[in-house]
Amino acid sequence: MADTPPPAGARVILEPGRYLAADCGWYAAEVTDLKNSYGHWFAMLRGGINHFQLPTSWGIVHNITVLPVDTWPAGLPRPTAENASLTVVGELCTPEDTLLRDVRVDRIRAGDLVVFPNSGSYGWEFAMPNFLGHPAAERHVL
């Protein structure tokens, strides 16, 4: 399909598809580990650009919410960062798998969920499912 430019003098001020669909989706990924390197925290997710590529591709600073998950195997240390600025990365072997940089959180722990709201457009459809043999994200329709 060819792109059709707007008529001369017209301005496109909103994208109807994104406007209708963005609020309809959330991307959630489990925090698999937290690491501190040279005073900066990194949260590793079970997922990444292969599931949700929008923030990386368009350079968007996407809001997140950390959803606490209290279940954790007894006796195992649980990495935790509190009142911290962190970078959120995926599990792929590329530096491009960075979803957010320098986002501030009150608390995040391994096992918690990082939730990206307003990802109902350009979320799943824009991602690279099965990239490097990683499983595609599950989709749940409510």
N, CA and C atoms as an extended XYZ file, in Angstrom:
426
Properties=species:S:1:pos:R:3:atomname:S:1:resname:S:1:resid:I:1 pbc="F F F"
N         0.837       -1.153        0.000 N   MET     1
C         0.000        0.000        0.000 CA  MET     1
C         0.895        1.233        0.000 C   MET     1
N         0.627        2.181       -0.869 N   ALA     2
C         1.414        3.403       -0.952 CA  ALA     2
C         0.903        4.429        0.058 C   ALA     2
N         1.829        5.228        0.578 N   ASP     3
C         1.437        6.315        1.472 CA  ASP     3
C         0.772        7.411        0.664 C   ASP     3
N        -0.280        7.965        1.209 N   THR     4
C        -0.966        9.074        0.566 CA  THR     4
C        -0.710       10.330        1.386 C   THR     4
N        -0.010       11.303        0.818 N   PRO     5
C         0.261       12.508        1.593 CA  PRO     5
C        -1.021       13.310        1.792 C   PRO     5
N        -1.086       14.073        2.893 N   PRO     6
C        -2.267       14.912        3.102 CA  PRO     6
C        -2.314       16.021        2.053 C   PRO     6
N        -3.498       16.560        1.782 N   PRO     7
C        -3.602       17.654        0.811 CA  PRO     7
C        -2.763       18.844        1.250 C   PRO     7
N        -2.360       19.647        0.317 N   ALA     8
C        -1.564       20.840        0.603 CA  ALA     8
C        -2.279       21.702        1.645 C   ALA     8
N        -1.535       22.154        2.637 N   GLY     9
C        -2.095       23.010        3.677 CA  GLY     9
C        -2.734       22.249        4.830 C   GLY     9
N        -2.924       20.940        4.698 N   ALA    10
C        -3.527       20.147        5.775 CA  ALA    10
C        -2.446       19.662        6.730 C   ALA    10
N        -2.796       19.552        8.021 N   ARG    11
C        -1.889       19.021        9.022 CA  ARG    11
C        -2.520       17.798        9.657 C   ARG    11
N        -1.727       16.768        9.861 N   VAL    12
C        -2.205       15.585       10.570 CA  VAL    12
C        -1.890       15.812       12.046 C   VAL    12
N        -2.914       15.866       12.895 N   ILE    13
C        -2.686       16.165       14.300 CA  ILE    13
C        -2.926       14.967       15.219 C   ILE    13
N        -3.496       13.901       14.701 N   LEU    14
C        -3.621       12.695       15.494 CA  LEU    14
C        -3.718       11.501       14.567 C   LEU    14
N        -3.321       10.383       15.114 N   GLU    15
C        -3.378        9.138       14.359 CA  GLU    15
C        -4.562        8.348       14.903 C   GLU    15
N        -5.664        8.241       14.143 N   PRO    16
C        -6.890        7.619       14.665 CA  PRO    16
C        -6.689        6.193       15.181 C   PRO    16
N        -5.898        5.392       14.502 N   GLY    17
C        -5.709        4.011       14.948 CA  GLY    17
C        -5.057        3.934       16.307 C   GLY    17
N        -3.995        4.684       16.513 N   ARG    18
C        -3.317        4.682       17.814 CA  ARG    18
C        -4.223        5.294       18.871 C   ARG    18
N        -4.926        6.340       18.540 N   TYR    19
C        -5.822        6.992       19.481 CA  TYR    19
C        -6.876        6.003       19.999 C   TYR    19
N        -7.392        5.166       19.123 N   LEU    20
C        -8.435        4.213       19.512 CA  LEU    20
C        -7.884        2.999       20.254 C   LEU    20
N        -6.669        2.571       19.915 N   ALA    21
C        -6.176        1.297       20.432 CA  ALA    21
C        -5.151        1.390       21.558 C   ALA    21
N        -4.473        2.517       21.727 N   ALA    22
C        -3.378        2.592       22.699 CA  ALA    22
C        -3.822        2.241       24.107 C   ALA    22
N        -4.962        2.784       24.551 N   ASP    23
C        -5.429        2.534       25.920 CA  ASP    23
C        -5.890        1.101       26.151 C   ASP    23
N        -6.005        0.332       25.103 N   CYS    24
C        -6.577       -1.013       25.205 CA  CYS    24
C        -5.554       -2.096       25.522 C   CYS    24
N        -4.315       -1.746       25.771 N   GLY    25
C        -3.338       -2.793       26.001 CA  GLY    25
C        -2.269       -2.412       26.998 C   GLY    25
N        -1.717       -3.427       27.645 N   TRP    26
C        -0.605       -3.279       28.569 CA  TRP    26
C         0.392       -4.371       28.235 C   TRP    26
N         1.664       -4.034       28.339 N   TYR    27
C         2.707       -5.040       28.216 CA  TYR    27
C         3.293       -5.234       29.610 C   TYR    27
N         3.308       -6.467       30.080 N   ALA    28
C         3.852       -6.788       31.398 CA  ALA    28
C         4.944       -7.837       31.244 C   ALA    28
N         6.056       -7.623       31.935 N   ALA    29
C         7.166       -8.573       31.880 CA  ALA    29
C         7.756       -8.749       33.276 C   ALA    29
N         8.142       -9.971       33.578 N   GLU    30
C         8.724      -10.292       34.879 CA  GLU    30
C        10.161       -9.789       34.959 C   GLU    30
N        10.527       -9.240       36.106 N   VAL    31
C        11.910       -8.853       36.372 CA  VAL    31
C        12.665      -10.123       36.753 C   VAL    31
N        13.650      -10.506       35.946 N   THR    32
C        14.403      -11.729       36.234 CA  THR    32
C        15.605      -11.467       37.128 C   THR    32
N        16.130      -10.233       37.086 N   ASP    33
C        17.294       -9.914       37.917 CA  ASP    33
C        17.470       -8.404       37.980 C   ASP    33
N        18.158       -7.952       38.993 N   LEU    34
C        18.569       -6.559       39.140 CA  LEU    34
C        20.066       -6.546       39.363 C   LEU    34
N        20.741       -5.623       38.717 N   LYS    35
C        22.189       -5.511       38.890 CA  LYS    35
C        22.550       -4.052       39.063 C   LYS    35
N        23.549       -3.805       39.884 N   ASN    36
C        24.068       -2.461       40.069 CA  ASN    36
C        25.467       -2.438       39.488 C   ASN    36
N        25.691       -1.543       38.537 N   SER    37
C        26.991       -1.416       37.907 CA  SER    37
C        27.419        0.040       37.952 C   SER    37
N        28.511        0.299       38.638 N   TYR    38
C        29.046        1.658       38.786 CA  TYR    38
C        27.989        2.626       39.304 C   TYR    38
N        27.189        2.177       40.269 N   GLY    39
C        26.207        3.026       40.907 CA  GLY    39
C        24.896        3.188       40.158 C   GLY    39
N        24.714        2.466       39.058 N   HIS    40
C        23.465        2.562       38.294 CA  HIS    40
C        22.796        1.188       38.253 C   HIS    40
N        21.474        1.168       38.459 N   TRP    41
C        20.715       -0.076       38.482 CA  TRP    41
C        20.213       -0.446       37.094 C   TRP    41
N        20.192       -1.753       36.837 N   PHE    42
C        19.640       -2.325       35.619 CA  PHE    42
C        18.622       -3.385       36.021 C   PHE    42
N        17.419       -3.298       35.441 N   ALA    43
C        16.386       -4.308       35.660 CA  ALA    43
C        16.282       -5.140       34.395 C   ALA    43
N        16.546       -6.441       34.507 N   MET    44
C        16.447       -7.353       33.377 CA  MET    44
C        15.065       -7.988       33.359 C   MET    44
N        14.447       -7.995       32.179 N   LEU    45
C        13.096       -8.523       32.032 CA  LEU    45
C        13.090       -9.839       31.269 C   LEU    45
N        12.073      -10.637       31.514 N   ARG    46
C        11.811      -11.832       30.709 CA  ARG    46
C        10.960      -11.346       29.531 C   ARG    46
N        11.626      -10.794       28.573 N   GLY    47
C        10.977      -10.160       27.428 CA  GLY    47
C        11.875       -9.047       26.947 C   GLY    47
N        11.319       -8.124       26.197 N   GLY    48
C        12.115       -7.011       25.695 CA  GLY    48
C        11.603       -6.574       24.334 C   GLY    48
N        12.531       -6.163       23.457 N   ILE    49
C        12.100       -5.658       22.150 CA  ILE    49
C        11.484       -6.746       21.281 C   ILE    49
N        11.754       -8.004       21.598 N   ASN    50
C        11.103       -9.076       20.846 CA  ASN    50
C         9.628       -9.190       21.204 C   ASN    50
N         9.207       -8.574       22.312 N   HIS    51
C         7.799       -8.562       22.719 CA  HIS    51
C         7.179       -7.175       22.577 C   HIS    51
N         7.965       -6.133       22.838 N   PHE    52
C         7.447       -4.765       22.883 CA  PHE    52
C         8.543       -3.811       22.433 C   PHE    52
N         8.554       -3.510       21.149 N   GLN    53
C         9.646       -2.751       20.552 CA  GLN    53
C         9.399       -1.242       20.491 C   GLN    53
N         8.189       -0.804       20.750 N   LEU    54
C         7.829        0.596       20.557 CA  LEU    54
C         8.761        1.592       21.240 C   LEU    54
N         9.054        1.478       22.549 N   PRO    55
C         9.900        2.506       23.170 CA  PRO    55
C        11.282        2.608       22.535 C   PRO    55
N        11.866        1.465       22.175 N   THR    56
C        13.208        1.458       21.605 CA  THR    56
C        13.225        2.033       20.201 C   THR    56
N        12.318        1.600       19.364 N   SER    57
C        12.325        2.021       17.968 CA  SER    57
C        12.023        3.496       17.783 C   SER    57
N        11.143        4.021       18.599 N   TRP    58
C        10.754        5.420       18.434 CA  TRP    58
C        11.388        6.331       19.457 C   TRP    58
N        12.233        5.800       20.334 N   GLY    59
C        12.886        6.610       21.344 CA  GLY    59
C        11.908        7.230       22.325 C   GLY    59
N        10.848        6.514       22.626 N   ILE    60
C         9.803        7.015       23.519 CA  ILE    60
C        10.178        6.710       24.969 C   ILE    60
N        10.024        7.688       25.845 N   VAL    61
C        10.147        7.447       27.277 CA  VAL    61
C         8.758        7.034       27.742 C   VAL    61
N         8.563        5.743       27.834 N   HIS    62
C         7.255        5.160       28.141 CA  HIS    62
C         7.085        5.060       29.649 C   HIS    62
N         5.926        5.411       30.168 N   ASN    63
C         5.655        5.243       31.590 CA  ASN    63
C         5.633        3.764       31.945 C   ASN    63
N         6.011        3.471       33.177 N   ILE    64
C         5.892        2.095       33.681 CA  ILE    64
C         5.298        2.139       35.086 C   ILE    64
N         4.797        1.000       35.476 N   THR    65
C         4.365        0.762       36.843 CA  THR    65
C         5.014       -0.543       37.278 C   THR    65
N         5.507       -0.575       38.492 N   VAL    66
C         6.048       -1.826       39.036 CA  VAL    66
C         4.941       -2.463       39.856 C   VAL    66
N         4.547       -3.658       39.445 N   LEU    67
C         3.513       -4.415       40.137 CA  LEU    67
C         4.213       -5.412       41.065 C   LEU    67
N         4.118       -5.202       42.383 N   PRO    68
C         4.817       -6.090       43.319 CA  PRO    68
C         4.265       -7.509       43.267 C   PRO    68
N         5.148       -8.470       43.282 N   VAL    69
C         4.800       -9.886       43.381 CA  VAL    69
C         5.501      -10.402       44.628 C   VAL    69
N         4.732      -10.796       45.627 N   ASP    70
C         5.323      -11.179       46.902 CA  ASP    70
C         5.882      -12.593       46.928 C   ASP    70
N         5.451      -13.441       46.008 N   THR    71
C         5.936      -14.819       45.975 CA  THR    71
C         7.411      -14.852       45.582 C   THR    71
N         8.224      -15.538       46.383 N   TRP    72
C         9.656      -15.671       46.100 CA  TRP    72
C        10.135      -16.931       46.790 C   TRP    72
N        10.989      -17.725       46.138 N   PRO    73
C        11.461      -18.969       46.762 CA  PRO    73
C        12.161      -18.721       48.102 C   PRO    73
N        11.749      -19.450       49.118 N   ALA    74
C        12.307      -19.300       50.461 CA  ALA    74
C        13.804      -19.581       50.455 C   ALA    74
N        14.527      -18.765       51.202 N   GLY    75
C        15.962      -18.999       51.379 CA  GLY    75
C        16.840      -18.440       50.281 C   GLY    75
N        16.255      -17.942       49.212 N   LEU    76
C        17.070      -17.390       48.131 CA  LEU    76
C        17.152      -15.872       48.253 C   LEU    76
N        18.334      -15.292       47.992 N   PRO    77
C        18.427      -13.831       48.043 CA  PRO    77
C        17.567      -13.211       46.942 C   PRO    77
N        16.941      -12.070       47.258 N   ARG    78
C        16.064      -11.403       46.294 CA  ARG    78
C        16.621      -10.012       46.004 C   ARG    78
N        17.214       -9.834       44.830 N   PRO    79
C        17.744       -8.514       44.490 CA  PRO    79
C        16.641       -7.454       44.540 C   PRO    79
N        16.952       -6.316       45.147 N   THR    80
C        15.994       -5.231       45.338 CA  THR    80
C        16.699       -3.895       45.149 C   THR    80
N        16.021       -2.968       44.482 N   ALA    81
C        16.498       -1.581       44.384 CA  ALA    81
C        15.382       -0.690       44.900 C   ALA    81
N        15.745        0.280       45.747 N   GLU    82
C        14.760        1.197       46.309 CA  GLU    82
C        15.158        2.631       46.029 C   GLU    82
N        14.132        3.452       45.716 N   ASN    83
C        14.339        4.858       45.401 CA  ASN    83
C        15.523        5.013       44.448 C   ASN    83
N        15.410        4.349       43.314 N   ALA    84
C        16.545        4.255       42.403 CA  ALA    84
C        16.181        4.683       40.995 C   ALA    84
N        17.184        5.151       40.293 N   SER    85
C        17.079        5.395       38.859 CA  SER    85
C        17.639        4.145       38.188 C   SER    85
N        16.913        3.631       37.187 N   LEU    86
C        17.379        2.396       36.568 CA  LEU    86
C        17.131        2.378       35.070 C   LEU    86
N        17.815        1.463       34.432 N   THR    87
C        17.640        1.182       33.015 CA  THR    87
C        16.945       -0.167       32.913 C   THR    87
N        15.914       -0.235       32.079 N   VAL    88
C        15.131       -1.461       31.912 CA  VAL    88
C        15.549       -2.111       30.603 C   VAL    88
N        16.046       -3.345       30.693 N   VAL    89
C        16.555       -4.053       29.521 CA  VAL    89
C        15.883       -5.414       29.379 C   VAL    89
N        15.925       -5.930       28.157 N   GLY    90
C        15.389       -7.250       27.878 CA  GLY    90
C        16.467       -8.307       27.955 C   GLY    90
N        16.116       -9.511       27.505 N   GLU    91
C        17.006      -10.661       27.636 CA  GLU    91
C        17.771      -11.005       26.363 C   GLU    91
N        17.620      -10.201       25.322 N   LEU    92
C        18.320      -10.491       24.075 CA  LEU    92
C        19.785      -10.089       24.152 C   LEU    92
N        20.590      -10.683       23.295 N   CYS    93
C        22.029      -10.432       23.317 CA  CYS    93
C        22.397       -9.260       22.402 C   CYS    93
N        21.708       -8.143       22.575 N   THR    94
C        22.016       -6.946       21.804 CA  THR    94
C        21.802       -5.721       22.676 C   THR    94
N        22.658       -4.714       22.557 N   PRO    95
C        22.456       -3.491       23.342 CA  PRO    95
C        21.205       -2.727       22.901 C   PRO    95
N        20.633       -3.084       21.770 N   GLU    96
C        19.392       -2.457       21.314 CA  GLU    96
C        18.195       -2.873       22.167 C   GLU    96
N        18.356       -3.930       22.970 N   ASP    97
C        17.257       -4.430       23.799 CA  ASP    97
C        17.162       -3.636       25.101 C   ASP    97
N        17.045       -2.325       24.960 N   THR    98
C        16.913       -1.403       26.086 CA  THR    98
C        15.585       -0.692       25.940 C   THR    98
N        14.682       -0.907       26.888 N   LEU    99
C        13.343       -0.336       26.799 CA  LEU    99
C        13.241        1.054       27.421 C   LEU    99
N        13.955        1.289       28.505 N   LEU   100
C        13.930        2.597       29.174 CA  LEU   100
C        15.282        2.883       29.799 C   LEU   100
N        15.616        4.149       29.854 N   ARG   101
C        16.839        4.582       30.536 CA  ARG   101
C        16.476        5.616       31.599 C   ARG   101
N        17.162        5.533       32.721 N   ASP   102
C        17.046        6.525       33.793 CA  ASP   102
C        15.619        6.796       34.237 C   ASP   102
N        14.868        5.731       34.480 N   VAL   103
C        13.513        5.873       35.026 CA  VAL   103
C        13.587        5.676       36.540 C   VAL   103
N        12.896        6.500       37.281 N   ARG   104
C        12.935        6.431       38.747 CA  ARG   104
C        11.805        5.545       39.253 C   ARG   104
N        12.142        4.643       40.188 N   VAL   105
C        11.152        3.772       40.820 CA  VAL   105
C        11.326        3.835       42.333 C   VAL   105
N        10.220        3.647       43.054 N   ASP   106
C        10.288        3.597       44.517 CA  ASP   106
C        10.931        2.299       44.981 C   ASP   106
N        10.478        1.179       44.388 N   ARG   107
C        11.039       -0.125       44.730 CA  ARG   107
C        10.789       -1.084       43.588 C   ARG   107
N        11.780       -1.906       43.304 N   ILE   108
C        11.648       -2.965       42.303 CA  ILE   108
C        12.467       -4.154       42.791 C   ILE   108
N        11.911       -5.351       42.605 N   ARG   109
C        12.580       -6.565       43.051 CA  ARG   109
C        12.549       -7.598       41.945 C   ARG   109
N        13.497       -8.499       41.959 N   ALA   110
C        13.417       -9.656       41.078 CA  ALA   110
C        12.110      -10.367       41.394 C   ALA   110
N        11.385      -10.767       40.365 N   GLY   111
C        10.097      -11.432       40.550 CA  GLY   111
C         8.912      -10.503       40.392 C   GLY   111
N         9.119       -9.188       40.532 N   ASP   112
C         8.035       -8.233       40.300 CA  ASP   112
C         7.730       -8.151       38.809 C   ASP   112
N         6.631       -7.494       38.474 N   LEU   113
C         6.273       -7.263       37.074 CA  LEU   113
C         6.452       -5.790       36.748 C   LEU   113
N         7.036       -5.512       35.592 N   VAL   114
C         7.090       -4.159       35.053 CA  VAL   114
C         5.982       -4.077       34.020 C   VAL   114
N         5.084       -3.098       34.192 N   VAL   115
C         3.920       -2.966       33.322 CA  VAL   115
C         4.022       -1.656       32.547 C   VAL   115
N         3.904       -1.765       31.226 N   PHE   116
C         3.902       -0.614       30.327 CA  PHE   116
C         2.455       -0.385       29.902 C   PHE   116
N         1.804        0.673       30.396 N   PRO   117
C         0.419        0.943       29.978 CA  PRO   117
C         0.380        1.542       28.572 C   PRO   117
N        -0.810        1.644       28.036 N   ASN   118
C        -1.024        2.276       26.718 CA  ASN   118
C        -0.161        1.647       25.625 C   ASN   118
N        -0.093        0.338       25.613 N   SER   119
C         0.705       -0.360       24.604 CA  SER   119
C        -0.171       -1.178       23.662 C   SER   119
N        -1.429       -0.775       23.536 N   GLY   120
C        -2.361       -1.522       22.702 CA  GLY   120
C        -2.169       -1.317       21.212 C   GLY   120
N        -1.397       -0.339       20.826 N   SER   121
C        -1.065       -0.195       19.408 CA  SER   121
C         0.454       -0.167       19.299 C   SER   121
N         0.949       -0.784       18.288 N   TYR   122
C         2.394       -0.907       18.054 CA  TYR   122
C         3.084       -1.700       19.158 C   TYR   122
N         2.372       -2.485       19.893 N   GLY   123
C         2.975       -3.352       20.895 CA  GLY   123
C         3.340       -4.671       20.246 C   GLY   123
N         2.420       -5.599       20.284 N   TRP   124
C         2.621       -6.922       19.686 CA  TRP   124
C         2.896       -6.831       18.190 C   TRP   124
N         2.134       -6.028       17.502 N   GLU   125
C         2.233       -5.962       16.039 CA  GLU   125
C         3.567       -5.399       15.569 C   GLU   125
N         4.221       -4.609       16.371 N   PHE   126
C         5.464       -3.947       15.994 CA  PHE   126
C         6.692       -4.729       16.455 C   PHE   126
N         6.489       -5.739       17.296 N   ALA   127
C         7.598       -6.486       17.890 CA  ALA   127
C         8.153       -7.539       16.932 C   ALA   127
N         9.152       -8.260       17.416 N   MET   128
C         9.815       -9.310       16.634 CA  MET   128
C         9.652      -10.651       17.346 C   MET   128
N         8.439      -11.231       17.331 N   PRO   129
C         8.248      -12.489       18.059 CA  PRO   129
C         9.171      -13.588       17.520 C   PRO   129
N         9.621      -14.442       18.420 N   ASN   130
C        10.506      -15.573       18.121 CA  ASN   130
C        11.898      -15.151       17.667 C   ASN   130
N        12.282      -13.891       17.901 N   PHE   131
C        13.610      -13.420       17.540 CA  PHE   131
C        14.659      -14.237       18.281 C   PHE   131
N        15.635      -14.752       17.575 N   LEU   132
C        16.713      -15.572       18.126 CA  LEU   132
C        16.207      -16.774       18.918 C   LEU   132
N        15.013      -17.266       18.558 N   GLY   133
C        14.464      -18.447       19.196 CA  GLY   133
C        13.797      -18.209       20.537 C   GLY   133
N        13.716      -16.955       20.976 N   HIS   134
C        12.999      -16.666       22.221 CA  HIS   134
C        11.506      -16.807       21.980 C   HIS   134
N        10.773      -17.300       22.960 N   PRO   135
C         9.335      -17.484       22.754 CA  PRO   135
C         8.606      -16.148       22.608 C   PRO   135
N         7.543      -16.195       21.846 N   ALA   136
C         6.696      -15.008       21.685 CA  ALA   136
C         5.972      -14.708       22.991 C   ALA   136
N         5.582      -13.451       23.174 N   ALA   137
C         4.852      -13.064       24.378 CA  ALA   137
C         3.456      -13.688       24.332 C   ALA   137
N         2.963      -14.046       25.513 N   GLU   138
C         1.579      -14.510       25.603 CA  GLU   138
C         0.658      -13.316       25.438 C   GLU   138
N        -0.499      -13.558       24.844 N   ARG   139
C        -1.506      -12.511       24.708 CA  ARG   139
C        -2.758      -12.941       25.441 C   ARG   139
N        -3.292      -12.041       26.228 N   HIS   140
C        -4.520      -12.316       26.974 CA  HIS   140
C        -5.527      -11.238       26.613 C   HIS   140
N        -6.702      -11.633       26.205 N   VAL   141
C        -7.750      -10.707       25.863 CA  VAL   141
C        -8.810      -10.769       26.951 C   VAL   141
N        -9.125       -9.620       27.533 N   LEU   142
C       -10.107       -9.563       28.613 CA  LEU   142
C       -11.385       -8.948       28.110 C   LEU   142
